[in-house]
PDB file of C-alpha atoms and ligand atoms in Angstrom:
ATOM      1  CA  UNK A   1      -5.117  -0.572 -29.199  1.00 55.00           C
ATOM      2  CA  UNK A   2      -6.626  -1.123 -25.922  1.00 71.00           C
ATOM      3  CA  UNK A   3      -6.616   1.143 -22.684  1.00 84.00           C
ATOM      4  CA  UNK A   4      -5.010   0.559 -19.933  1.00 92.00           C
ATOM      5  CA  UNK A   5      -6.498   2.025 -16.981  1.00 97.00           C
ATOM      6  CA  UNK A   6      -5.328   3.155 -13.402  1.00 98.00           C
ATOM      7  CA  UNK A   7      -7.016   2.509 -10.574  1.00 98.00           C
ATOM      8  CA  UNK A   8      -5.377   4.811  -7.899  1.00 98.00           C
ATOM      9  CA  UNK A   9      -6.221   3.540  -3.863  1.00 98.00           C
ATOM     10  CA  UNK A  10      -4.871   5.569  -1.356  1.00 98.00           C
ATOM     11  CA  UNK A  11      -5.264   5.891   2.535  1.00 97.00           C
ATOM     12  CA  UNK A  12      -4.024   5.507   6.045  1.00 96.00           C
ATOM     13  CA  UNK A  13      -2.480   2.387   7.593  1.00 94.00           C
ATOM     14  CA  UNK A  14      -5.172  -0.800   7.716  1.00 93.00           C
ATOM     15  CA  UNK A  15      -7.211   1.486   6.214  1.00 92.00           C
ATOM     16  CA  UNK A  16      -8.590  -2.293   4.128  1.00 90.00           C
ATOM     17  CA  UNK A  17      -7.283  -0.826   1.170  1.00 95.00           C
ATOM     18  CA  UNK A  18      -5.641  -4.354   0.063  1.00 95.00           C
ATOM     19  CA  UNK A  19      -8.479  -6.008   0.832  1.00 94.00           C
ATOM     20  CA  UNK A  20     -10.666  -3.966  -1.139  1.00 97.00           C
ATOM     21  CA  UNK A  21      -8.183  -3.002  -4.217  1.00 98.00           C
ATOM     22  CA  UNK A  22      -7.718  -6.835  -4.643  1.00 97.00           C
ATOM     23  CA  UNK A  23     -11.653  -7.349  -5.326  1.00 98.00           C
ATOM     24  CA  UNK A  24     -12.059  -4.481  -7.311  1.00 98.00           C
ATOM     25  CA  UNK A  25      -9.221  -5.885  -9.156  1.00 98.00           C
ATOM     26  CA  UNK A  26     -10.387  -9.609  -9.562  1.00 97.00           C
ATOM     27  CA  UNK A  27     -13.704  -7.759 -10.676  1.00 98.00           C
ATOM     28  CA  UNK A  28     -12.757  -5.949 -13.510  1.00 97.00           C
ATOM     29  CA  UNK A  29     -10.308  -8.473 -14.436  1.00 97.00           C
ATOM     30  CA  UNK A  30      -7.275  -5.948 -13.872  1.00 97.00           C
ATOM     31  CA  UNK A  31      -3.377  -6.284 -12.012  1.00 97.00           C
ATOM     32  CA  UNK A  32      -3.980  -5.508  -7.892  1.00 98.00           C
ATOM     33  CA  UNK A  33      -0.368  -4.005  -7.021  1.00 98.00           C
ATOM     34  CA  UNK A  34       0.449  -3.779  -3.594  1.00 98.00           C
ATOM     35  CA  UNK A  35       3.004  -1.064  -3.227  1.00 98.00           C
ATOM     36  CA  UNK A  36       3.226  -1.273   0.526  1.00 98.00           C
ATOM     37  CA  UNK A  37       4.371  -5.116   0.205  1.00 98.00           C
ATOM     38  CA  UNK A  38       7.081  -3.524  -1.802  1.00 98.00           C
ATOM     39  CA  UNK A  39       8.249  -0.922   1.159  1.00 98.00           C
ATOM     40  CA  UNK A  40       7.867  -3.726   3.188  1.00 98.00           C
ATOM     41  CA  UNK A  41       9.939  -6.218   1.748  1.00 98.00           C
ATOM     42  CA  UNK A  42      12.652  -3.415   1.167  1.00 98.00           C
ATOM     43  CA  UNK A  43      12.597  -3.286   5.484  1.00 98.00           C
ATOM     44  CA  UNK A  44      12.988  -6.543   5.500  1.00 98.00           C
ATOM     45  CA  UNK A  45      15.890  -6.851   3.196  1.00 98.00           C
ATOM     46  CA  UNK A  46      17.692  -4.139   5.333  1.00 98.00           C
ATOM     47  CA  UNK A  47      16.556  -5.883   8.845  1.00 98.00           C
ATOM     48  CA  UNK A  48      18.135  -8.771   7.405  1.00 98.00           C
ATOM     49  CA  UNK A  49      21.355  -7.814   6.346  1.00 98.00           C
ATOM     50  CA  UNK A  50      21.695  -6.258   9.665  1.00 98.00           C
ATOM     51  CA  UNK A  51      21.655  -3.086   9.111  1.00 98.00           C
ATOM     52  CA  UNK A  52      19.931  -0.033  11.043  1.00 98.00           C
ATOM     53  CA  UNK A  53      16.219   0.912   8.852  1.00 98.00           C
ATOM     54  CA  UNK A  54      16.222   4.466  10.582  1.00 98.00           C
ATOM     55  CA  UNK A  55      20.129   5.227   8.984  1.00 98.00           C
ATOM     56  CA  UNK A  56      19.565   5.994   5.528  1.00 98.00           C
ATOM     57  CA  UNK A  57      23.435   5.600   4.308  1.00 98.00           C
ATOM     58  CA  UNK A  58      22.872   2.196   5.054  1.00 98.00           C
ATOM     59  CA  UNK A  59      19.544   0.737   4.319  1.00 98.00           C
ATOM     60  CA  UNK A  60      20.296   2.219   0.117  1.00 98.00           C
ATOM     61  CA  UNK A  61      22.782  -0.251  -0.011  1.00 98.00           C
ATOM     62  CA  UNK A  62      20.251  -2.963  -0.437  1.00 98.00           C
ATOM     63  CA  UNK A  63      19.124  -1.680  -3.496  1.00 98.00           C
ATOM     64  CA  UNK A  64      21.343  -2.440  -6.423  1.00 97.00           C
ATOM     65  CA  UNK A  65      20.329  -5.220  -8.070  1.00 94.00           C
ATOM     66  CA  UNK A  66      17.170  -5.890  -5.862  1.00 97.00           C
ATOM     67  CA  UNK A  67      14.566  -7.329  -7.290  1.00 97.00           C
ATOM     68  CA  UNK A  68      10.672  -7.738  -5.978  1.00 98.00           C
ATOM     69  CA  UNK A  69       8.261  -9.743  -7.510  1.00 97.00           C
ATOM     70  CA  UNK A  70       4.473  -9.446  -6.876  1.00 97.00           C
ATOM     71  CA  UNK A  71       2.718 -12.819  -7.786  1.00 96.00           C
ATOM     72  CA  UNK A  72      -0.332 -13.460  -9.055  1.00 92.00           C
ATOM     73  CA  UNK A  73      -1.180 -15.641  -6.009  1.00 93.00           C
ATOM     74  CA  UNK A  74      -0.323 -12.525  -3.236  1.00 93.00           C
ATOM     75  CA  UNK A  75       3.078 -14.430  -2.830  1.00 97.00           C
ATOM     76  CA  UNK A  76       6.273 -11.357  -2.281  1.00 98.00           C
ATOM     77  CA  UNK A  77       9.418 -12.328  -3.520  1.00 98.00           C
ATOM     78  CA  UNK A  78      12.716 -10.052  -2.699  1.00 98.00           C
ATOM     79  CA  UNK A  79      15.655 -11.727  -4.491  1.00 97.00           C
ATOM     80  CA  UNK A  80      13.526 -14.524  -5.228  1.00 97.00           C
ATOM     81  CA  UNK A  81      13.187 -15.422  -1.029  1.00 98.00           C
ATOM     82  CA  UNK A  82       9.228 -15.663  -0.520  1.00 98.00           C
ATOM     83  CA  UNK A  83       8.827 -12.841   2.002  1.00 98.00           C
ATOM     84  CA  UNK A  84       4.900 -12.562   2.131  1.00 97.00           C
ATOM     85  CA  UNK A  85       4.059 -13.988   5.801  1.00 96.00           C
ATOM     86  CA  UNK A  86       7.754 -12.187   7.308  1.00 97.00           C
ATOM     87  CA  UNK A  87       6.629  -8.247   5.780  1.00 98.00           C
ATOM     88  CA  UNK A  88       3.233  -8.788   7.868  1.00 95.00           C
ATOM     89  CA  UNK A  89       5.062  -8.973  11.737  1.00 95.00           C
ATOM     90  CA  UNK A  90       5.742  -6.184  13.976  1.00 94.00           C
ATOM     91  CA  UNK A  91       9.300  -6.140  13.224  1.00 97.00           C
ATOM     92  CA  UNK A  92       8.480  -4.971   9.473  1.00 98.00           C
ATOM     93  CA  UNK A  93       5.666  -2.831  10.580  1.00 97.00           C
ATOM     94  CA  UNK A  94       7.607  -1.110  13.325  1.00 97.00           C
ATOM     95  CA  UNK A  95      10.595  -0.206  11.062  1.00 98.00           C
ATOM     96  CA  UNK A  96       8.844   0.152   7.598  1.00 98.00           C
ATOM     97  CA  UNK A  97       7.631   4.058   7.885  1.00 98.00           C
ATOM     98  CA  UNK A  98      11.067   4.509   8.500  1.00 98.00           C
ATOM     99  CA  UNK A  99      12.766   3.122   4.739  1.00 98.00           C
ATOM    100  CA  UNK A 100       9.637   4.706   3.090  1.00 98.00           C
ATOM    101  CA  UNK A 101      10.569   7.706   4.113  1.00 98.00           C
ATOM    102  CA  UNK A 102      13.853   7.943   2.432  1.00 98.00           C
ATOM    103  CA  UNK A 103      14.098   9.215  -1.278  1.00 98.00           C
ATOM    104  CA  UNK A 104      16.462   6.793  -2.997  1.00 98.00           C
ATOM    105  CA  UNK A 105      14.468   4.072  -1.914  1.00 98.00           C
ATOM    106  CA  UNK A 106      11.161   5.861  -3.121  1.00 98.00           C
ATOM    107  CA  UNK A 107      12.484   6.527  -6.345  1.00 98.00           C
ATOM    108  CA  UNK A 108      13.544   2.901  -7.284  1.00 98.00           C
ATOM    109  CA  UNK A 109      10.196   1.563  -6.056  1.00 98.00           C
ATOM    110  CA  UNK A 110       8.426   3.978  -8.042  1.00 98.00           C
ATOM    111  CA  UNK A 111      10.138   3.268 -10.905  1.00 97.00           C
ATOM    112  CA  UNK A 112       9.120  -0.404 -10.881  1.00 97.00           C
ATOM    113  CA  UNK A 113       5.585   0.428 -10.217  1.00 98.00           C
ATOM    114  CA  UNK A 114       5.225   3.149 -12.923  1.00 98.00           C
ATOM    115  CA  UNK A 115       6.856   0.060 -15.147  1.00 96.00           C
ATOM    116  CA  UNK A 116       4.221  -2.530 -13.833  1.00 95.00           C
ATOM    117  CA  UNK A 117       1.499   0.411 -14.691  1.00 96.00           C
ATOM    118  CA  UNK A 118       2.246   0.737 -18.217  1.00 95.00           C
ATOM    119  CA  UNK A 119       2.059  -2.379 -19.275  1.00 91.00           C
ATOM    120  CA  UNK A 120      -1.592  -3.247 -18.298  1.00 95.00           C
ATOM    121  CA  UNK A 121      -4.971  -1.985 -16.614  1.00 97.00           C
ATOM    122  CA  UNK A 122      -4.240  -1.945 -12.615  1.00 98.00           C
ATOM    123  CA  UNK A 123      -5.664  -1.149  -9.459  1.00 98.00           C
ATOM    124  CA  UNK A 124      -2.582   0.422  -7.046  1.00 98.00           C
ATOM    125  CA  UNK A 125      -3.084   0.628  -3.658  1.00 98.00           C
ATOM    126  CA  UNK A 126      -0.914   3.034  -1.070  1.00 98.00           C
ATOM    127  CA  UNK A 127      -0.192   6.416   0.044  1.00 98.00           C
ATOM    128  CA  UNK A 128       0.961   8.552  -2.921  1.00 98.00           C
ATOM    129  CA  UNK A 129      -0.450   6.639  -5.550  1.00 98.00           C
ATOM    130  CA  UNK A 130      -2.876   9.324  -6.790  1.00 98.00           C
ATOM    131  CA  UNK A 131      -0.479  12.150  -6.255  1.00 98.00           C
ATOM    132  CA  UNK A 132       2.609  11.356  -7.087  1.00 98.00           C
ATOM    133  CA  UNK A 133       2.593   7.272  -8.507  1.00 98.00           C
ATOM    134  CA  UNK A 134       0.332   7.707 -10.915  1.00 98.00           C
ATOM    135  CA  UNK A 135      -0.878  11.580 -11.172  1.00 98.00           C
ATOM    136  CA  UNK A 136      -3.343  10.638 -14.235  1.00 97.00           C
ATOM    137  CA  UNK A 137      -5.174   8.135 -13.041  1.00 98.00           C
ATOM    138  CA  UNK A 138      -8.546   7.934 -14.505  1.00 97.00           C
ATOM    139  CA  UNK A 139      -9.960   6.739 -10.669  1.00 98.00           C
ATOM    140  CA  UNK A 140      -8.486   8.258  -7.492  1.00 98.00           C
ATOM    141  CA  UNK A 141      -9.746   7.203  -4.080  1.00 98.00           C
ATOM    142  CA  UNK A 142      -9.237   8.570  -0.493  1.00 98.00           C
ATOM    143  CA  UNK A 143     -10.212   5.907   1.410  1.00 97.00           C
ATOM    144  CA  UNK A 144     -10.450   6.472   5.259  1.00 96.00           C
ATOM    145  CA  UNK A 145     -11.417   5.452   8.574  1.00 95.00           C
ATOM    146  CA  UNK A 146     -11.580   6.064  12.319  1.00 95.00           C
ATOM    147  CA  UNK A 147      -8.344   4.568  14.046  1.00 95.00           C
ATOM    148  CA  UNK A 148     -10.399   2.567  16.296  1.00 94.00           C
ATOM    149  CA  UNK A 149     -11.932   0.841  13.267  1.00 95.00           C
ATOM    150  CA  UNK A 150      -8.582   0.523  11.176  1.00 95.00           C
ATOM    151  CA  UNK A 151      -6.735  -1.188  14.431  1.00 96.00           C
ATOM    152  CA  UNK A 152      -9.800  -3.376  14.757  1.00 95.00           C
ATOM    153  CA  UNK A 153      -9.259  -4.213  11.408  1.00 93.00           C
ATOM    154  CA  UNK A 154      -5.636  -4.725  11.759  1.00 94.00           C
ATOM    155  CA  UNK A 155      -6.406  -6.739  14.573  1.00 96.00           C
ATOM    156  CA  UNK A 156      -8.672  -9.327  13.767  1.00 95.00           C
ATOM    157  CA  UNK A 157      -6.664  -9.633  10.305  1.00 92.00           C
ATOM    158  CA  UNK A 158      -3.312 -10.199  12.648  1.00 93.00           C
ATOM    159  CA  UNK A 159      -5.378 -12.819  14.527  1.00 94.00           C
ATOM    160  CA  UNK A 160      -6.386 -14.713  11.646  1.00 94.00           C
ATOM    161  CA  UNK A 161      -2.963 -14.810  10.285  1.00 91.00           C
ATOM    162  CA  UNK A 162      -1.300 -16.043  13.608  1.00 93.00           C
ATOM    163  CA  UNK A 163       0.594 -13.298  13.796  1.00 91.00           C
ATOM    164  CA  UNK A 164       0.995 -12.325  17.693  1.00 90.00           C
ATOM    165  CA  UNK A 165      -0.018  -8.955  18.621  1.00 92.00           C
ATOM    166  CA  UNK A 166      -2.523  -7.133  21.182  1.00 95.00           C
ATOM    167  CA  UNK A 167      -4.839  -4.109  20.571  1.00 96.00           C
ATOM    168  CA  UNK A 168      -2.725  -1.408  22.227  1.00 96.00           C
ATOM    169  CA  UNK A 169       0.218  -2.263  20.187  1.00 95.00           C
ATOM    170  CA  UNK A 170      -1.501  -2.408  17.128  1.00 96.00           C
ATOM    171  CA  UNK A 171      -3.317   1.237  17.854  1.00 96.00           C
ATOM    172  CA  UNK A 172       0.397   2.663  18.385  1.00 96.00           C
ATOM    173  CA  UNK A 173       1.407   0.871  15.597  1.00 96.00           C
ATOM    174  CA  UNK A 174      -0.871   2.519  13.062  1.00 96.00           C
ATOM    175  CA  UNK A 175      -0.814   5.688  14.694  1.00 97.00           C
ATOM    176  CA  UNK A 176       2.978   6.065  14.491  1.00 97.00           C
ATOM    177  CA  UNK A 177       2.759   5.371  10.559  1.00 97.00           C
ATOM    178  CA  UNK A 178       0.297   7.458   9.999  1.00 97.00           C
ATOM    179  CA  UNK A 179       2.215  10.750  11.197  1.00 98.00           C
ATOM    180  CA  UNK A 180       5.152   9.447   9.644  1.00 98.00           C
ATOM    181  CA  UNK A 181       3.886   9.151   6.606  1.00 98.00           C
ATOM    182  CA  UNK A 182       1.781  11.844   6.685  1.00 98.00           C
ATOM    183  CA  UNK A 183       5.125  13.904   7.778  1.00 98.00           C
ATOM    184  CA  UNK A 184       7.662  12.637   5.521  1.00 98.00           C
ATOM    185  CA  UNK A 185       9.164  15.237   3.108  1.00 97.00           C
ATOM    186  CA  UNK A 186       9.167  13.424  -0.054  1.00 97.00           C
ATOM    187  CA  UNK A 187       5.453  12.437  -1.332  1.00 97.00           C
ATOM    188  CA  UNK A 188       3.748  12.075   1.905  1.00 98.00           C
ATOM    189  CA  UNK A 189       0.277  10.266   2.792  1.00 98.00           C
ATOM    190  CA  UNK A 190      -2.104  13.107   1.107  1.00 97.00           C
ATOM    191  CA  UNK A 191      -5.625  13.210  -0.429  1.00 98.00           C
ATOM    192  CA  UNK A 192      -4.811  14.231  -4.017  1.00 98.00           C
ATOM    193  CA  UNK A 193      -7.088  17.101  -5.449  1.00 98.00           C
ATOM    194  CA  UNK A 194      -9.048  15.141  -7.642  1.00 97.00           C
ATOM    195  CA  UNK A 195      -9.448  12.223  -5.318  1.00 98.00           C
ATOM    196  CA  UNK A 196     -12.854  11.062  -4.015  1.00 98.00           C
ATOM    197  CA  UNK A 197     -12.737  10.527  -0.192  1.00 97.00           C
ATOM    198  CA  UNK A 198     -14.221   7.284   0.783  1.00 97.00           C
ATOM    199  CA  UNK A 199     -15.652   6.889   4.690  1.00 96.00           C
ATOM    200  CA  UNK A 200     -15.648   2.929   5.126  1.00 95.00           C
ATOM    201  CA  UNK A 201     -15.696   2.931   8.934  1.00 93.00           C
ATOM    202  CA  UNK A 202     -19.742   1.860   8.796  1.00 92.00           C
ATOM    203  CA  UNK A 203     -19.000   0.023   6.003  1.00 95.00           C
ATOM    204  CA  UNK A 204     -19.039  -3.829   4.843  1.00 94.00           C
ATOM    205  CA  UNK A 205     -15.900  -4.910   2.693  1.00 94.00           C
ATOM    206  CA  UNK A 206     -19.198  -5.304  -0.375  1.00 96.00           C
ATOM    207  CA  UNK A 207     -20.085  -2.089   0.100  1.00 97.00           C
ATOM    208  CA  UNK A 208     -16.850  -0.139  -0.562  1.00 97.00           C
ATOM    209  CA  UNK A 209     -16.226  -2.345  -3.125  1.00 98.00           C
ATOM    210  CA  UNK A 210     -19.736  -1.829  -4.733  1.00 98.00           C
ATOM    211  CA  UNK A 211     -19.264   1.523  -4.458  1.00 98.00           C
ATOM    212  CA  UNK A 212     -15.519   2.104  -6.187  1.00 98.00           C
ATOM    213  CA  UNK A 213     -16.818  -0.525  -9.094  1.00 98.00           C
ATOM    214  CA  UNK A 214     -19.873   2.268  -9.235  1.00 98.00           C
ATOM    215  CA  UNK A 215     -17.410   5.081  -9.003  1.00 98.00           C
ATOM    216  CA  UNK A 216     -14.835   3.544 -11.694  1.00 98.00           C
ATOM    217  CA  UNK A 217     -18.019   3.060 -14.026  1.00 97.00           C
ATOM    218  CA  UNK A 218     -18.929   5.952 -13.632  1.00 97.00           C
ATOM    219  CA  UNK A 219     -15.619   7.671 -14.466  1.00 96.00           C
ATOM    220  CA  UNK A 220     -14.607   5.407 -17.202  1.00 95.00           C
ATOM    221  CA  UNK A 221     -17.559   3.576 -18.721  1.00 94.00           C
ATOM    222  CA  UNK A 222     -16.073   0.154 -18.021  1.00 94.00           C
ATOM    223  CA  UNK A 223     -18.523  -1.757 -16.296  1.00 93.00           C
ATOM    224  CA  UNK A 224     -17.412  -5.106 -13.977  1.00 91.00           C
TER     225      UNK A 224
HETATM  226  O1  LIG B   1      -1.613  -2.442   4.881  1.00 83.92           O
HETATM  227  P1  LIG B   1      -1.173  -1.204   5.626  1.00 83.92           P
HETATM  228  O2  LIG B   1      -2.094  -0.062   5.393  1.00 83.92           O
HETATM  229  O3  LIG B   1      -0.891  -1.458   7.053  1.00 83.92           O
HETATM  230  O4  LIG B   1       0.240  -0.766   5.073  1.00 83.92           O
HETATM  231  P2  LIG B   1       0.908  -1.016   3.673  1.00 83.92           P
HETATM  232  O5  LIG B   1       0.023  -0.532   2.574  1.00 83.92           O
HETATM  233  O6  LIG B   1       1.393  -2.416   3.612  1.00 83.92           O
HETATM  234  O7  LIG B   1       2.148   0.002   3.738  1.00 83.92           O
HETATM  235  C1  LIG B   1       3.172  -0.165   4.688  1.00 83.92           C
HETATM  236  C2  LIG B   1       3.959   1.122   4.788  1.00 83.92           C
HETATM  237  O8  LIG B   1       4.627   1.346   3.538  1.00 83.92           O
HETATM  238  C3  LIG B   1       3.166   2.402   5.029  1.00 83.92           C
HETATM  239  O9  LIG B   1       2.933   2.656   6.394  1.00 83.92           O
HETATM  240  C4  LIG B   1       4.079   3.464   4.413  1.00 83.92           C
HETATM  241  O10 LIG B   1       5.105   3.823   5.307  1.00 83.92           O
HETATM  242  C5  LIG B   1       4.710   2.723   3.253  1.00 83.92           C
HETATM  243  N1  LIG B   1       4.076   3.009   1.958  1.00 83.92           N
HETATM  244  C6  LIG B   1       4.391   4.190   1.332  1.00 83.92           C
HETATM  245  O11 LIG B   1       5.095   5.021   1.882  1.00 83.92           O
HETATM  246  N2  LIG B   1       3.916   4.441   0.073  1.00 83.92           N
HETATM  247  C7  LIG B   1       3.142   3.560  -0.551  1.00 83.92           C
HETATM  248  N3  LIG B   1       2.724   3.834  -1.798  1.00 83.92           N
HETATM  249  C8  LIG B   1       2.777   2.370   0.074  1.00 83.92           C
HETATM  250  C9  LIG B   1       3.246   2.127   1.361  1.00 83.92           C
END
């Protein structure tokens, strides 16, 4: 019987987790699940029926019989609507710290990605992947950087994608998520214990990738 192994990214908003967690996962030939698509498409769903994202009562009622697909090809689906450029706009980002932070909603998102987990080798990226997600993950990383770089990030990434934004509100933007998440009573935005912190503001998008494929080697033997 093969293994399947965890891969376990975690880290602050624009933090490049994605961009790294999908090359590490192309690499070793594993599933890249992006978790905060899934929050994200949830906020959208809730935006869209019209109801309020900070009123808890309400945004739950989205969730029976919800479904979110994760593609192969980085497309979202939420009830089979293709969602992947509308979760990337300030609307989404605004609200989405917001719907993570309620329980019920948690709960039914982890359940689907401790589901997608079992069933094959994966590399998660998102903020309580290590802790709470996926507590025995054979690789945990912290990975981190200054706001200034993360919002740069965020920036140029926005810019690229045509979606309309400017510096300041991106800053505020990432800020604001961060202390929510960090905050948030249910399985906040935390380092796990056995997680190995990762410093990529100096870094190239090769080198932290380099260095998790050198870290997951390490920890596991399997080589990319
Ligand atoms: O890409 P970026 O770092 O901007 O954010 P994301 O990974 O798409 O996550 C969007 C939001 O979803 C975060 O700010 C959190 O509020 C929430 N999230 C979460 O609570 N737990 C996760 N495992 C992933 C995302």
């Amino acid at each position: 019987m093969s293994v399947n192994y965890k891969i376990a990214i975690d880290g602050p908003a624009a933090a490049g987790k994605s961009t790294v967690a999908k090359r590490v996962a192309k690499a070793l030939n594993y599933t890249y699940i992006d978790t905060g698509a899934m929050y994200r498409a949830v906020t959208y769903a809730v935006i869209k029926a019209g109801l309020d994202p900070q009123n808890e009562e309400q945004s739950i009622t989205v969730l029976p019989g919800m479904s979110i697909d994760l593609l192969e090809d980085d497309t979202v689906l939420c009830n089979g609507e293709d969602v992947t450029a509308v979760i990337r706009t300030p609307l989404v980002s605004g609200n989405v710290s917001y719907i993570a932070a309620m329980k019920p909603i948690r709960l039914a998102l982890v359940d689907m990605q401790r589901e997608l987990a079992n069933k094959r080798s994966v590399v998660m990226d998102g903020r309580d992947i290590g802790t709470y997600v996926l507590p025995n993950a054979e690789v945990k990383i912290f990975q981190i950087a200054s706001v200034e770089c993360r919002a740069k990030r965020r920036y140029d990434e926005n810019v690229l994608k045509g979606i309309p934004t400017s510096m300041e509100d991106v800053i505020e933007d990432v800020k604001k998520r961060d202390y929510i998440d960090s905050h948030r009573d249910f399985a906040p935005l935390r380092q796990a214990d056995d997680a190995i912190p990762l410093d990529t503001s100096d870094m190239t998008i090769e080198e932290v990738v380099d260095a998790i494929l050198k870290i997951v080697e390490e920890k596991t033997g399997v080589k990319a």
